[in-house]
Short mmCIF file of C-alpha atoms in Angstrom, two decimals:
data_model
loop_
_atom_site.label_atom_id
_atom_site.label_comp_id
_atom_site.label_asym_id
_atom_site.label_seq_id
_atom_site.Cartn_x
_atom_site.Cartn_y
_atom_site.Cartn_z
CA MET A 1 15.92 -75.54 -15.03
CA PHE A 2 15.98 -73.85 -11.61
CA ILE A 3 19.88 -73.36 -11.96
CA ALA A 4 19.07 -71.67 -15.26
CA SER A 5 16.59 -69.50 -14.39
CA ALA A 6 18.76 -68.16 -11.39
CA ILE A 7 21.63 -67.56 -13.29
CA ILE A 8 19.59 -65.95 -16.12
CA THR A 9 17.94 -63.47 -12.98
CA LEU A 10 21.25 -63.19 -11.63
CA THR A 11 22.36 -61.77 -14.50
CA LEU A 12 20.02 -58.97 -15.74
CA LEU A 13 20.00 -57.92 -12.26
CA SER A 14 23.68 -57.33 -12.60
CA LYS A 15 23.13 -55.75 -16.31
CA GLY A 16 20.18 -53.12 -14.00
CA ALA A 17 22.77 -52.71 -11.59
CA ILE A 18 25.46 -51.26 -13.96
CA ALA A 19 23.41 -49.99 -16.09
CA ALA A 20 21.33 -47.68 -13.98
CA PHE A 21 21.70 -43.93 -13.95
CA GLY A 22 22.58 -42.17 -10.19
CA LEU A 23 24.86 -41.34 -7.64
CA THR A 24 26.11 -43.83 -4.91
CA THR A 25 27.74 -42.66 -1.40
CA THR A 26 30.26 -44.41 0.39
CA SER A 27 32.00 -42.99 3.59
CA ASP A 28 35.04 -41.91 1.49
CA LYS A 29 33.49 -41.43 -2.30
CA TYR A 30 31.26 -40.74 -4.79
CA LYS A 31 30.58 -42.93 -7.51
CA VAL A 32 28.37 -41.74 -10.32
CA ASP A 33 27.16 -44.27 -13.21
CA THR A 34 26.30 -42.51 -16.47
CA ASN A 35 24.23 -45.51 -17.92
CA GLY A 36 26.34 -44.57 -20.98
CA GLY A 37 29.48 -46.59 -20.65
CA LEU A 38 31.30 -44.17 -18.12
CA VAL A 39 31.46 -44.87 -14.33
CA PHE A 40 33.50 -42.47 -12.45
CA GLU A 41 34.54 -41.96 -8.28
CA VAL A 42 35.18 -38.77 -6.59
CA ASN A 43 37.16 -38.77 -3.40
CA ARG A 44 34.94 -37.10 -0.58
CA ALA A 45 37.92 -35.81 0.92
CA ASN A 46 39.75 -33.46 -1.52
CA GLY A 47 37.46 -33.77 -5.23
CA ASP A 48 39.81 -35.57 -6.85
CA ILE A 49 38.79 -38.31 -9.50
CA THR A 50 40.18 -41.47 -8.85
CA SER A 51 38.86 -43.79 -11.08
CA LEU A 52 37.24 -43.60 -14.44
CA GLN A 53 35.81 -46.74 -16.32
CA PHE A 54 34.66 -46.85 -19.80
CA ASN A 55 32.77 -49.67 -21.01
CA GLY A 56 34.27 -51.62 -18.06
CA VAL A 57 37.77 -50.79 -18.71
CA GLU A 58 39.64 -48.19 -15.91
CA TYR A 59 41.32 -45.41 -17.69
CA GLN A 60 42.33 -43.51 -14.81
CA GLY A 61 46.13 -43.60 -13.66
CA ASN A 62 47.68 -45.61 -11.48
CA SER A 63 49.84 -43.01 -9.39
CA LYS A 64 48.14 -39.65 -9.22
CA ALA A 65 44.46 -38.91 -9.28
CA SER A 66 42.58 -36.38 -11.96
CA ALA A 67 42.05 -32.84 -10.46
CA ILE A 68 42.24 -29.29 -10.79
CA ASN A 69 45.95 -28.58 -10.80
CA SER A 70 47.41 -30.98 -8.72
CA GLY A 71 44.58 -31.44 -6.25
CA LEU A 72 42.48 -29.12 -4.31
CA GLY A 73 43.54 -30.27 -0.80
CA THR A 74 41.52 -30.96 2.01
CA SER A 75 37.81 -29.69 0.42
CA GLN A 76 33.95 -29.78 1.92
CA LEU A 77 32.14 -31.72 -0.35
CA SER A 78 28.35 -32.31 -1.19
CA ALA A 79 26.46 -34.49 -4.26
CA GLU A 80 22.89 -34.82 -5.00
CA THR A 81 20.71 -35.85 -7.68
CA ILE A 82 18.75 -33.16 -9.24
CA ASP A 83 14.91 -34.06 -10.66
CA ASP A 84 16.71 -37.77 -11.78
CA LYS A 85 18.34 -35.65 -14.65
CA TYR A 86 21.88 -34.74 -13.12
CA VAL A 87 24.22 -35.83 -10.70
CA LYS A 88 26.05 -32.78 -9.23
CA ILE A 89 29.07 -33.09 -7.05
CA THR A 90 30.85 -29.51 -5.47
CA ALA A 91 33.89 -29.71 -4.23
CA LYS A 92 34.89 -26.72 -2.28
CA SER A 93 38.62 -26.02 -1.37
CA SER A 94 39.96 -25.48 2.11
CA SER A 95 42.90 -23.98 1.06
CA LEU A 96 42.77 -22.29 -2.33
CA PRO A 97 39.89 -19.82 -3.81
CA VAL A 98 38.46 -22.54 -5.69
CA ILE A 99 35.22 -24.27 -5.98
CA GLN A 100 35.13 -27.14 -8.33
CA TYR A 101 31.75 -28.66 -10.08
CA TYR A 102 31.28 -32.25 -11.72
CA VAL A 103 28.23 -32.99 -13.40
CA ALA A 104 26.74 -36.06 -15.12
CA LYS A 105 23.70 -36.40 -17.20
CA PRO A 106 21.69 -39.95 -18.00
CA ASP A 107 23.20 -41.93 -20.93
CA ASP A 108 26.29 -40.05 -21.48
CA ALA A 109 29.44 -40.79 -20.99
CA THR A 110 30.31 -37.21 -20.05
CA VAL A 111 32.11 -35.27 -17.19
CA TYR A 112 30.81 -31.85 -17.12
CA MET A 113 32.61 -29.49 -15.36
CA ALA A 114 32.81 -25.84 -14.06
CA THR A 115 35.35 -24.11 -12.03
CA TYR A 116 34.59 -21.09 -10.28
CA ILE A 117 37.61 -18.64 -8.73
CA THR A 118 37.95 -15.81 -6.71
CA GLY A 119 41.51 -15.15 -6.73
CA GLU A 120 44.80 -16.41 -8.52
CA VAL A 121 45.34 -20.04 -7.94
CA ASP A 122 48.72 -21.19 -6.24
CA PRO A 123 51.29 -21.80 -8.40
CA GLY A 124 50.32 -19.55 -10.88
CA GLU A 125 48.21 -21.39 -13.10
CA LEU A 126 44.84 -22.70 -13.30
CA ARG A 127 44.31 -26.23 -14.91
CA TRP A 128 41.91 -29.28 -15.19
CA LEU A 129 44.67 -32.20 -15.64
CA ALA A 130 43.12 -35.74 -16.49
CA ARG A 131 45.84 -38.45 -15.64
CA LEU A 132 45.18 -41.21 -17.54
CA ARG A 133 46.84 -44.65 -18.52
CA GLN A 134 49.45 -44.63 -21.13
CA ASP A 135 48.91 -47.84 -22.35
CA SER A 136 45.62 -47.12 -23.21
CA LEU A 137 45.52 -44.14 -24.74
CA PRO A 138 49.16 -43.65 -26.01
CA THR A 139 48.48 -40.64 -28.72
CA GLY A 140 48.03 -37.74 -27.69
CA VAL A 141 47.43 -34.30 -28.78
CA HIS A 142 49.06 -33.77 -32.26
CA GLY A 143 50.95 -37.55 -32.03
CA GLU A 144 54.01 -37.45 -30.55
CA VAL A 145 55.21 -33.83 -30.48
CA GLY A 146 54.59 -34.36 -26.30
CA ASN A 147 55.80 -37.86 -25.97
CA ASN A 148 58.87 -37.89 -24.11
CA ILE A 149 59.43 -41.37 -23.56
CA GLY A 150 62.83 -42.51 -24.05
CA CYS A 151 63.94 -38.75 -24.30
CA THR A 152 66.40 -36.65 -22.04
CA ALA A 153 65.41 -33.19 -20.42
CA PHE A 154 67.79 -30.55 -21.53
CA GLU A 155 65.76 -27.00 -21.43
CA GLY A 156 64.50 -27.20 -18.06
CA LYS A 157 62.45 -29.90 -16.62
CA ASP A 158 59.40 -29.65 -19.59
CA THR A 159 61.48 -29.58 -22.99
CA PHE A 160 63.12 -32.88 -24.09
CA ARG A 161 65.83 -34.11 -26.98
CA CYS A 162 65.28 -37.46 -28.28
CA SER A 163 68.19 -39.77 -29.86
CA ASN A 164 67.31 -39.07 -33.20
CA GLY A 165 67.85 -35.16 -32.13
CA GLN A 166 63.89 -34.53 -32.28
CA THR A 167 62.62 -32.92 -29.45
CA ARG A 168 59.48 -33.13 -27.53
CA CYS A 169 57.65 -30.98 -25.38
CA LYS A 170 53.91 -30.36 -23.63
CA MET A 171 53.81 -26.67 -24.92
CA TYR A 172 54.41 -28.42 -28.44
CA THR A 173 50.36 -29.79 -28.11
CA SER A 174 49.08 -26.41 -27.86
CA ASP A 175 46.54 -24.70 -29.94
CA ARG A 176 44.68 -21.24 -30.03
CA PHE A 177 41.90 -20.76 -27.92
CA ILE A 178 40.25 -19.56 -30.98
CA ASP A 179 40.60 -23.05 -32.62
CA ASP A 180 40.39 -24.90 -29.78
CA GLN A 181 37.19 -26.02 -28.74
CA VAL A 182 37.76 -30.15 -28.96
CA HIS A 183 41.06 -31.81 -28.39
CA GLY A 184 41.72 -35.64 -26.97
CA VAL A 185 44.34 -38.60 -26.54
CA SER A 186 43.09 -41.90 -27.97
CA GLY A 187 43.83 -45.80 -28.01
CA SER A 188 42.67 -48.49 -30.05
CA ASN A 189 39.59 -48.87 -27.87
CA ALA A 190 38.68 -45.32 -26.70
CA ALA A 191 39.33 -41.69 -26.90
CA VAL A 192 39.50 -39.25 -24.03
CA TRP A 193 38.30 -35.50 -25.01
CA MET A 194 38.05 -32.10 -23.63
CA ILE A 195 35.66 -30.16 -24.89
CA MET A 196 35.43 -26.12 -24.41
CA PRO A 197 32.15 -25.12 -25.97
CA SER A 198 31.01 -21.39 -27.09
CA THR A 199 31.68 -19.41 -23.76
CA ALA A 200 33.93 -21.38 -21.93
CA TYR A 201 37.04 -19.44 -22.34
CA GLU A 202 35.41 -16.34 -21.30
CA THR A 203 37.06 -15.78 -17.72
CA SER A 204 40.19 -17.01 -19.06
CA SER A 205 42.98 -14.41 -20.16
CA GLY A 206 45.06 -14.16 -23.11
CA GLY A 207 42.52 -13.66 -25.88
CA PRO A 208 41.66 -15.68 -28.79
CA PHE A 209 45.50 -16.51 -29.69
CA MET A 210 46.21 -17.63 -26.64
CA ARG A 211 48.06 -21.14 -26.66
CA ASP A 212 48.76 -23.74 -23.59
CA ILE A 213 49.58 -27.24 -23.08
CA ASN A 214 46.80 -29.84 -24.01
CA SER A 215 48.46 -33.04 -23.35
CA GLN A 216 51.79 -35.07 -21.98
CA THR A 217 52.60 -38.72 -23.09
CA GLY A 218 54.84 -40.45 -20.33
CA SER A 219 55.77 -43.94 -19.49
CA SER A 220 52.70 -44.18 -17.36
CA ASP A 221 50.72 -41.16 -17.63
CA GLN A 222 48.94 -39.77 -20.71
CA GLU A 223 47.86 -36.37 -19.30
CA LEU A 224 45.38 -34.60 -20.70
CA TYR A 225 44.88 -30.98 -19.86
CA TRP A 226 42.43 -27.92 -20.08
CA TYR A 227 44.60 -24.78 -18.90
CA MET A 228 42.16 -21.94 -18.35
CA ASN A 229 44.78 -19.82 -17.20
CA SER A 230 48.63 -19.98 -16.50
CA GLY A 231 51.94 -18.02 -16.77
CA HIS A 232 52.53 -19.02 -20.19
CA VAL A 233 53.91 -15.97 -22.09
CA ARG A 234 51.32 -14.41 -20.01
CA THR A 235 49.81 -11.12 -21.56
CA GLU A 236 47.28 -9.72 -19.46
CA ALA A 237 46.04 -10.26 -15.95
CA TRP A 238 43.60 -12.75 -14.57
CA ARG A 239 39.87 -12.83 -14.65
CA PHE A 240 38.23 -14.23 -11.49
CA GLY A 241 34.53 -15.93 -11.59
CA LEU A 242 33.15 -19.12 -13.77
CA MET A 243 35.79 -21.10 -15.75
CA GLY A 244 33.36 -23.20 -18.20
CA PRO A 245 31.39 -24.62 -18.35
CA TYR A 246 33.40 -27.51 -19.92
CA ALA A 247 33.91 -31.16 -20.66
CA MET A 248 35.56 -34.59 -20.30
CA LYS A 249 33.82 -37.16 -22.66
CA PHE A 250 34.58 -40.46 -23.64
CA THR A 251 34.24 -42.23 -26.61
CA LYS A 252 35.53 -45.24 -29.04
CA GLY A 253 37.47 -43.07 -30.49
CA ASP A 254 35.18 -40.85 -32.76
CA GLN A 255 35.84 -36.82 -32.44
CA PRO A 256 32.85 -35.44 -30.80
CA SER A 257 31.23 -32.03 -31.81
CA SER A 258 32.44 -28.62 -30.03
CA ASP A 259 28.29 -27.99 -29.94
CA LEU A 260 27.85 -29.04 -26.72
CA ASP A 261 24.84 -27.61 -24.81
CA THR A 262 25.48 -26.48 -21.44
CA SER A 263 22.43 -24.54 -20.98
CA PHE A 264 21.43 -27.19 -18.06
CA PHE A 265 23.41 -25.59 -15.90
CA GLY A 266 20.88 -22.75 -15.17
CA ASN A 267 19.20 -25.29 -13.09
CA LEU A 268 21.94 -26.28 -10.98
CA ASP A 269 22.77 -23.72 -8.48
CA VAL A 270 26.42 -23.15 -10.06
CA GLN A 271 28.21 -20.32 -8.49
CA GLY A 272 28.91 -17.64 -11.40
CA TYR A 273 26.93 -19.10 -13.65
CA ILE A 274 24.93 -16.95 -16.10
CA PRO A 275 22.21 -18.08 -18.47
CA GLU A 276 21.75 -16.74 -22.13
CA SER A 277 18.73 -15.52 -21.12
CA GLN A 278 21.01 -12.61 -18.94
CA ARG A 279 23.33 -11.65 -22.00
CA GLY A 280 23.66 -9.84 -24.94
CA SER A 281 25.41 -9.97 -28.33
CA VAL A 282 27.20 -7.72 -30.64
CA SER A 283 26.96 -7.91 -34.86
CA GLY A 284 27.63 -6.10 -37.53
CA SER A 285 30.73 -5.83 -40.56
CA ALA A 286 34.48 -5.87 -40.61
CA SER A 287 35.42 -4.56 -43.45
CA GLY A 288 38.71 -3.28 -44.68
CA VAL A 289 40.87 -7.40 -44.06
CA PRO A 290 42.53 -8.22 -47.23
CA SER A 291 41.13 -11.76 -48.94
CA GLY A 292 43.67 -14.49 -47.79
CA PHE A 293 43.97 -13.35 -44.26
CA GLU A 294 41.68 -14.42 -41.28
CA ALA A 295 39.18 -11.43 -40.21
CA VAL A 296 38.80 -11.62 -35.84
CA VAL A 297 36.92 -9.70 -34.03
CA HIS A 298 37.84 -9.48 -30.12
CA TRP A 299 35.96 -7.98 -27.33
CA TYR A 300 37.37 -7.97 -23.76
CA ASN A 301 36.81 -6.30 -20.82
CA ASP A 302 38.56 -6.74 -16.94
CA LYS A 303 35.75 -9.37 -16.29
CA ALA A 304 35.60 -11.22 -19.69
CA GLN A 305 36.53 -11.89 -23.15
CA TYR A 306 35.15 -13.19 -26.46
CA TRP A 307 35.96 -13.77 -30.09
CA VAL A 308 34.67 -14.71 -33.64
CA LYS A 309 35.77 -15.09 -36.91
CA ALA A 310 34.09 -13.09 -39.50
CA THR A 311 32.66 -14.55 -42.36
CA ASN A 312 32.60 -12.78 -45.90
CA GLY A 313 32.58 -9.52 -43.33
CA ALA A 314 29.78 -10.59 -40.86
CA PHE A 315 29.94 -11.48 -37.65
CA LYS A 316 27.99 -12.24 -34.57
CA SER A 317 29.34 -12.57 -31.24
CA PRO A 318 28.67 -15.49 -28.51
CA PRO A 319 26.40 -14.83 -25.90
CA MET A 320 28.46 -11.70 -23.80
CA LYS A 321 27.73 -10.65 -20.41
CA PRO A 322 26.48 -7.45 -19.77
CA GLY A 323 28.98 -4.25 -19.80
CA THR A 324 31.23 -2.09 -21.79
CA TYR A 325 34.17 -3.88 -23.84
CA THR A 326 37.07 -3.01 -25.99
CA MET A 327 36.48 -4.22 -29.62
CA LYS A 328 39.33 -4.85 -31.83
CA LEU A 329 39.64 -6.49 -35.11
CA TYR A 330 42.32 -8.31 -36.27
CA LYS A 331 44.24 -9.29 -39.72
CA GLY A 332 45.01 -12.42 -39.06
CA GLU A 333 46.73 -11.84 -35.56
CA TYR A 334 47.57 -8.04 -36.30
CA GLU A 335 45.53 -5.80 -34.86
CA VAL A 336 44.10 -3.08 -37.38
CA ALA A 337 41.11 -1.75 -35.70
CA ASN A 338 40.23 -0.53 -32.00
CA ASP A 339 36.95 0.38 -30.28
CA THR A 340 34.37 0.48 -28.09
CA VAL A 341 31.15 -1.13 -27.80
CA ALA A 342 28.74 -1.29 -24.93
CA VAL A 343 26.53 -4.91 -24.67
CA THR A 344 22.77 -4.84 -22.80
CA ALA A 345 21.18 -8.36 -21.51
CA GLY A 346 18.32 -9.59 -23.70
CA SER A 347 19.77 -7.20 -27.18
CA ASP A 348 21.88 -7.66 -30.27
CA THR A 349 23.73 -4.40 -30.21
CA ALA A 350 24.71 -3.36 -34.07
CA LYS A 351 28.45 -2.66 -34.74
CA ASN A 352 30.59 -1.93 -37.31
CA ILE A 353 34.37 -1.99 -37.56
CA ASP A 354 37.00 -0.91 -40.23
CA SER A 355 40.96 -1.52 -40.50
CA LYS A 356 42.67 1.30 -39.98
CA GLU A 357 45.87 -0.18 -41.63
CA PRO A 358 47.87 2.42 -43.44
CA ASN A 359 49.28 1.30 -47.14
CA PRO A 360 51.66 2.82 -47.51
CA SER A 361 54.34 2.43 -50.83
CA VAL A 362 57.26 0.14 -50.00
CA VAL A 363 60.39 -0.52 -51.97
CA TRP A 364 60.28 -4.12 -50.40
CA ARG A 365 58.31 -6.04 -47.96
CA ILE A 366 59.26 -9.62 -46.20
CA GLY A 367 56.28 -11.73 -44.95
CA ASP A 368 52.86 -10.61 -44.13
CA PHE A 369 52.12 -8.21 -41.47
CA ASP A 370 49.69 -10.66 -39.99
CA GLY A 371 50.62 -10.96 -36.50
CA ARG A 372 52.52 -14.63 -37.42
CA PRO A 373 55.82 -15.81 -38.50
CA LEU A 374 54.08 -19.06 -40.11
CA GLU A 375 55.16 -18.16 -43.63
CA LEU A 376 58.66 -17.32 -42.79
CA LYS A 377 61.76 -19.94 -42.58
CA ASN A 378 61.22 -22.48 -39.63
CA GLY A 379 57.74 -21.00 -39.15
CA ASP A 380 55.88 -23.79 -40.30
CA LYS A 381 57.73 -26.05 -37.81
CA ILE A 382 58.02 -23.83 -34.44
CA GLU A 383 54.66 -24.77 -32.89
CA ARG A 384 55.61 -28.05 -32.54
CA MET A 385 59.63 -28.45 -31.76
CA HIS A 386 62.68 -26.56 -30.42
CA PRO A 387 64.62 -24.13 -32.45
CA SER A 388 67.38 -26.68 -32.01
CA ASP A 389 65.69 -29.63 -33.64
CA THR A 390 67.31 -31.33 -36.28
CA ARG A 391 64.31 -31.20 -38.24
CA MET A 392 64.56 -27.06 -38.55
CA GLY A 393 66.25 -25.39 -41.04
CA THR A 394 69.47 -22.82 -40.33
CA TRP A 395 69.06 -19.91 -38.65
CA GLY A 396 70.36 -16.26 -39.69
CA GLY A 397 71.61 -15.93 -43.39
CA THR A 398 71.28 -14.02 -46.54
CA PHE A 399 68.06 -12.84 -48.25
CA THR A 400 68.04 -11.24 -51.38
CA VAL A 401 64.72 -8.85 -52.57
CA GLY A 402 63.34 -9.72 -55.70
CA GLN A 403 65.50 -13.48 -55.83
CA SER A 404 64.74 -15.34 -52.36
CA SER A 405 60.89 -16.25 -51.11
CA ALA A 406 59.42 -15.25 -47.31
CA ARG A 407 60.10 -18.80 -46.48
CA ASP A 408 63.90 -17.81 -46.76
CA PHE A 409 63.95 -15.54 -43.85
CA PRO A 410 64.81 -16.84 -40.62
CA MET A 411 61.13 -16.10 -38.16
CA ALA A 412 63.36 -15.30 -35.18
CA LEU A 413 66.99 -14.05 -34.70
CA PHE A 414 68.94 -15.01 -31.38
CA SER A 415 71.61 -12.93 -29.90
CA LYS A 416 74.06 -15.57 -29.39
CA THR A 417 73.54 -18.15 -31.92
CA GLY A 418 72.46 -18.43 -35.60
CA GLY A 419 74.18 -15.17 -36.25
CA ASN A 420 72.36 -12.00 -38.00
CA VAL A 421 70.44 -12.16 -41.68
CA LYS A 422 71.53 -10.15 -44.21
CA VAL A 423 69.04 -8.30 -46.87
CA ASN A 424 70.37 -7.42 -50.15
CA PHE A 425 68.29 -5.04 -52.19
CA ASN A 426 68.93 -2.69 -55.06
CA LEU A 427 67.45 1.08 -55.50
CA ASP A 428 67.04 2.73 -58.52
CA ALA A 429 68.53 6.58 -58.58
CA ASP A 430 65.28 8.11 -57.52
CA GLN A 431 65.15 5.81 -54.31
CA VAL A 432 67.86 7.13 -52.93
CA ARG A 433 65.86 9.45 -50.21
CA ASP A 434 65.47 9.48 -46.81
CA LEU A 435 63.34 5.73 -46.24
CA THR A 436 61.51 4.18 -43.54
CA LEU A 437 62.61 1.17 -42.15
CA ARG A 438 59.60 -0.97 -40.47
CA VAL A 439 60.63 -4.27 -38.52
CA GLY A 440 57.25 -5.90 -36.98
CA THR A 441 57.69 -8.52 -34.27
CA THR A 442 55.46 -10.99 -32.34
CA LEU A 443 57.24 -11.85 -29.51
CA SER A 444 60.25 -10.58 -27.34
CA PHE A 445 62.06 -12.88 -24.66
CA LYS A 446 64.75 -11.35 -22.51
CA GLY A 447 64.32 -7.89 -23.99
CA GLY A 448 65.36 -8.85 -27.59
CA ARG A 449 64.86 -6.28 -29.90
CA PRO A 450 65.87 -5.51 -33.44
CA SER A 451 69.35 -3.95 -34.21
CA ALA A 452 69.46 -2.75 -37.63
CA ALA A 453 72.53 -1.33 -40.43
CA ILE A 454 72.71 -0.17 -43.46
CA GLY A 455 76.15 1.25 -45.15
CA SER A 456 77.69 3.95 -42.76
CA TRP A 457 74.00 3.82 -40.67
CA ALA A 458 72.90 2.31 -37.49
CA GLY A 459 69.56 2.31 -36.04
CA LYS A 460 69.10 3.78 -32.57
CA ASP A 461 68.77 1.32 -29.74
CA PRO A 462 64.79 1.22 -29.45
CA GLY A 463 65.25 0.02 -25.67
CA ALA A 464 63.76 -3.31 -24.49
CA PRO A 465 60.34 -4.04 -24.87
CA LYS A 466 57.83 -4.65 -21.85
CA LEU A 467 59.27 -7.99 -20.57
CA ILE A 468 57.40 -11.01 -20.62
CA ASP A 469 59.00 -13.57 -17.51
CA SER A 470 58.53 -16.80 -19.56
CA ARG A 471 60.30 -18.96 -22.38
CA GLY A 472 58.66 -18.26 -25.35
CA VAL A 473 60.06 -19.62 -29.18
CA THR A 474 61.65 -22.67 -27.41
CA ARG A 475 58.44 -23.68 -26.29
CA GLY A 476 56.28 -23.32 -29.37
CA ALA A 477 55.21 -20.00 -28.37
CA TYR A 478 55.22 -16.80 -30.75
CA ARG A 479 52.67 -14.61 -29.57
CA GLY A 480 53.29 -11.73 -26.67
CA TYR A 481 52.75 -8.00 -27.31
CA GLY A 482 53.71 -7.67 -30.78
CA GLU A 483 56.26 -4.57 -30.93
CA VAL A 484 56.72 -2.66 -34.05
CA TYR A 485 59.85 -0.80 -34.73
CA THR A 486 60.25 1.98 -37.17
CA TRP A 487 63.88 3.70 -37.91
CA THR A 488 64.20 6.85 -40.67
CA VAL A 489 67.33 5.60 -42.81
CA PRO A 490 69.03 8.85 -44.54
CA ALA A 491 69.39 9.26 -47.67
CA SER A 492 73.20 9.04 -47.03
CA ALA A 493 73.65 5.71 -46.12
CA LEU A 494 72.14 4.66 -49.61
CA LYS A 495 73.23 4.32 -52.98
CA ASN A 496 71.85 3.53 -56.53
CA GLY A 497 72.12 -0.03 -56.72
CA GLU A 498 73.10 -3.07 -54.54
CA ASN A 499 72.48 -2.26 -51.03
CA THR A 500 72.80 -4.75 -47.88
CA LEU A 501 70.88 -4.00 -44.82
CA THR A 502 72.37 -6.52 -41.69
CA LEU A 503 69.43 -7.07 -38.49
CA GLY A 504 70.54 -8.70 -35.79
CA VAL A 505 69.76 -8.37 -31.85
CA TYR A 506 70.27 -5.95 -29.50
CA GLY A 507 70.17 -8.05 -25.75
CA SER A 508 72.12 -10.33 -24.18
CA GLY A 509 70.23 -13.14 -22.34
CA ASP A 510 71.43 -16.79 -21.61
CA GLN A 511 73.48 -19.26 -23.88
CA ASP A 512 72.07 -20.25 -27.47
CA TYR A 513 68.41 -20.28 -27.94
CA LEU A 514 68.05 -19.07 -24.40
CA SER A 515 69.99 -15.69 -25.14
CA ALA A 516 67.81 -12.53 -26.24
CA ASN A 517 65.53 -13.05 -29.62
CA TYR A 518 62.70 -11.55 -31.03
CA ILE A 519 60.24 -13.48 -33.60
CA VAL A 520 59.66 -11.49 -36.83
CA ASP A 521 56.40 -10.50 -38.08
CA ALA A 522 57.22 -9.10 -41.26
CA MET A 523 59.77 -6.09 -42.44
CA GLU A 524 59.31 -3.51 -44.92
CA LEU A 525 61.43 -0.52 -46.08
CA GLN A 526 59.12 2.20 -46.93
CA GLY A 527 59.44 4.41 -50.20
CA PRO A 528 58.78 4.87 -53.42
CA ALA A 529 58.07 1.70 -55.73
CA GLY A 530 61.32 1.03 -58.45
CA ASN A 531 60.97 0.48 -62.01
#
């Protein structure tokens, strides 16, 4: 009887010890038990997370820790329990302009985080990187697109080709910031999720359509990311201040809601945190965007950025920092209006915005001017694979107006592979006059821009656009500055009946798909419609 009672007592004590919410401090680590199934450990010398146990199973990778970038290096760390409700760990790097915060709540298998920066961080990017065990969490974001196991790098060190001709790259796991509030990796018994609620992106750069790495699956580690800033197809300067709050949540497999309450950060003395009571908002109507296209409203200045999709033309911004903002309206991702608005703390500012997109008469149009190439040939695949992937269609080719569909027109043209594209079209006698050729692009690489010729006419080289020093289309990116080119085609180059436009590439660059290239948004020949 005594032995049985002792066993029961020890069992209860053991369960109590495991289940108690709180912080344990040793000479080299902080250990946090969330009492929600998650127990994690933080290295007191550098702020790395070195252990992530969920329901008694270790998910932290074996070889490298989870950290900001590849680690903060030597750091000053402190930890405290606040009101018996929160455990807060602060890691201030000695060599980088970064303070990292980890926060835990009772009965919640989540590591809440925020990252405060005062300058750009070497090597030119800022990311949270959880290095997890691939054998326990084998499925990455978007499945296999970032899984390089058994494949060979063929472009840089990050783009791989597999034996079946399919391609893999961690960039192919990305999603637009406006759509990416929750992403995660999973296995048979657990899933780990990054959650970026409400204003988490406000101090990042790139706007609503920026995309960056979400995961990479290797032979030992499953890497789970949240990129706050990087040089990947970078179109604006970094912002400084508080990134987040954001969170890494463990579940048994179910995807959590993006509606994550982080207002308690206002009680935690986190540098740069601005509570909702000190923010304002903008609401109004967005008009003139045709049905079938998303209407996106975007606000930004040098300190913050916000966005929202209008619903039936109506919108209200997230809670915004006070200040004056540029305010833009997009048809999809194509800018159609630009304005400014002032935001005041504690107030909702009424501000409408209307599309200024012209609606010219056209002889023909290929694709939609919406800032995305998705409706064109290979546009449905380019976010998730390399242009050389065996699943891709051919590049270049011939398009016949009135017979071909947008899906027959290539979404990108390359100076040294794939060839030009020819557009055959007919003109009535009354259409043979000076016409305007307009070609919209979304991203240029190595100075690539359109060349155009019809009959005896060749369009003037418009000159190289502003350089973005980053691979684009080969890593699944399609959005840059979005240059639009126009030429006047003289009547002398046109004829009644069949005409042929040849569209190619000005520029050189390297070989094959790393040669000068550009991504097509849409193109049109403006003039009187035919009979």
